[in-house]
Amino acid sequence: MSKVSLAKGTRDFGAEEMRKRKFIFNGIEQVFQLYGFHAIETPALENIETLTGKYGDEGDQLLFKILDSGDFWGNIEQEYGANKEIGKLNSKNIASKIASRGLRYDLTVPFARYVSMNRHLVKLPFRRYQMQPVWRADRPQKGRYREFWQCDADIIGSNSLLCEADLMGIFHRSFEKLGIKNFVIHLNSRKILEGVAEVLNASEKFGDLTIALDKYDKIGIQGVKTELQQRGFDDEQIEKISHFLFCESLNIKTLEKWKTLLSDSKIGLTGVSELGSLLSYLEASGFNNQIVLDGTLARGLSYYTGCIFEVKVPDSGIGSIAAGGRYDNLTGIFGMPGISGVGISFGADRIYDLMEAQNLFPKSADGNCKVLFCGMDENAISYCIPMAEKLRNAQIACKIYPEASKLKKQLDYANAEKIPYAAIIGEQEMKDKQLTIKDLETGKQETLYLEDLINKLKL
């Protein structure tokens, strides 16, 4: 028998882990709702043409394609048979014949597809949030998985930078709610990067520039310079790129510096102006702290067109825990042009790893069950049933140990389940119509009527 194992880059989540994950999801969802966002869901499977061409060449290579059912080999033989050159047959054109669907790579492209297909139902500007898993055929490593959850919020149908300001507020409120205090929000604009390429007379290499910069966290400044050289930038261009972009500061002088350097680029100056407006909105809302302007931030996904952002926790050993940006015409790919949107995505799995490593989960995330009823015999177990239902009617979670086992075994179970109270029922308790309540943290015991226990736990 072969050894049972998980697919690489995936994980199981046990009961304790799920309680903590729910704490993350619920906290972020509450903030989404606070800002007036509506929940939607989309299928795990999308048609492959929906996904391809939206994430850049490297992103397309990370798509999980789903093998079609049925006998598809005949179609391949017909097109690449004996009468045609066998050299034309490769993995790419085979995939196009046998895999017409794929697992979603992110939640933004499916959202754009959803808006385009449901334009008659969607009132613009539309605020939606979505909390579902995505899949990427990436190389698994610490903080990077092939299956992981994203928690997205997008505003589509408005060009206003107030939308970006709201999303920055969501970052602040969500991480404060989760207890993550030392986060930093990195800001940049794809328009600024386009401006850099333009003043270097390298607009045709804009994609190469963003791909190289997107690797900065992994390979550092020297690695990015080497990558740029390999992509055809000369030494003078690379030196100017370094002078333009390798700085991290909220100092207004950074914007002034970019404004001077990009004086010959209309799109670059637009990007500088938009970042300035966004910073002024953030100052008005009180969320202008823990923010830096980061010229190296590129966000490799090709659909971004304006302000872009990433959230990182310094010295955590984990990459960005949230990110996003402005996209001006993603719905146009699906037949609904001229609609601008902006969105953010929380990496729930990385946030979980960070909170676990820094011991940030509160005790309340240990579990919601407050009481374990411990019956000393079968009569006591039957006696517990109506009392348990009264607790549940009072919205107090509880359960009954299903067997008349030794008390130590039942209490050990309660401790393992992190249940704070045991309600012990024996002959005397049934006679007096009371409960012996044991606080499993302090060891203190007291005798209470059921109504007193309900009042105690409701405090």
Short mmCIF file of C-alpha atoms in Angstrom, two decimals, residues 48 52 69 85 94 105 118 139 157 191 203 225 250 262 265 278 289 317 321 343 348 361 367 370 386 411 420 439-440:
data_model
loop_
_atom_site.label_atom_id
_atom_site.label_comp_id
_atom_site.label_asym_id
_atom_site.label_seq_id
_atom_site.Cartn_x
_atom_site.Cartn_y
_atom_site.Cartn_z
CA ILE A 48 -9.36 28.69 -19.76
CA THR A 52 -5.18 33.25 -19.90
CA SER A 69 -13.16 14.27 -19.98
CA GLU A 85 5.39 17.89 -38.98
CA ILE A 94 -1.55 19.94 -26.61
CA TYR A 105 -5.68 31.98 -10.24
CA ASN A 118 -24.37 40.46 -14.71
CA ARG A 139 6.95 26.11 -6.26
CA GLY A 157 -17.30 51.69 -11.64
CA LYS A 191 1.82 55.05 -14.18
CA SER A 203 8.37 51.97 -23.31
CA LYS A 225 19.97 44.91 -11.98
CA LEU A 250 6.68 58.86 2.88
CA LEU A 262 9.41 62.42 -14.80
CA SER A 265 6.37 62.01 -19.12
CA LEU A 278 -4.28 59.64 -2.18
CA ASN A 289 0.70 56.32 9.27
CA GLY A 317 10.24 36.08 7.14
CA ILE A 321 0.24 39.60 3.55
CA GLY A 343 -9.23 46.15 -5.26
CA ALA A 348 -5.31 34.52 4.73
CA PHE A 361 -4.45 34.68 18.36
CA GLY A 367 -13.18 27.58 20.71
CA LYS A 370 -18.40 26.96 26.87
CA PRO A 386 -33.08 19.51 28.44
CA LEU A 411 -12.54 16.35 32.22
CA PRO A 420 -13.70 26.36 30.06
CA ASP A 439 -13.81 26.07 36.20
CA LEU A 440 -11.21 24.07 34.29
#
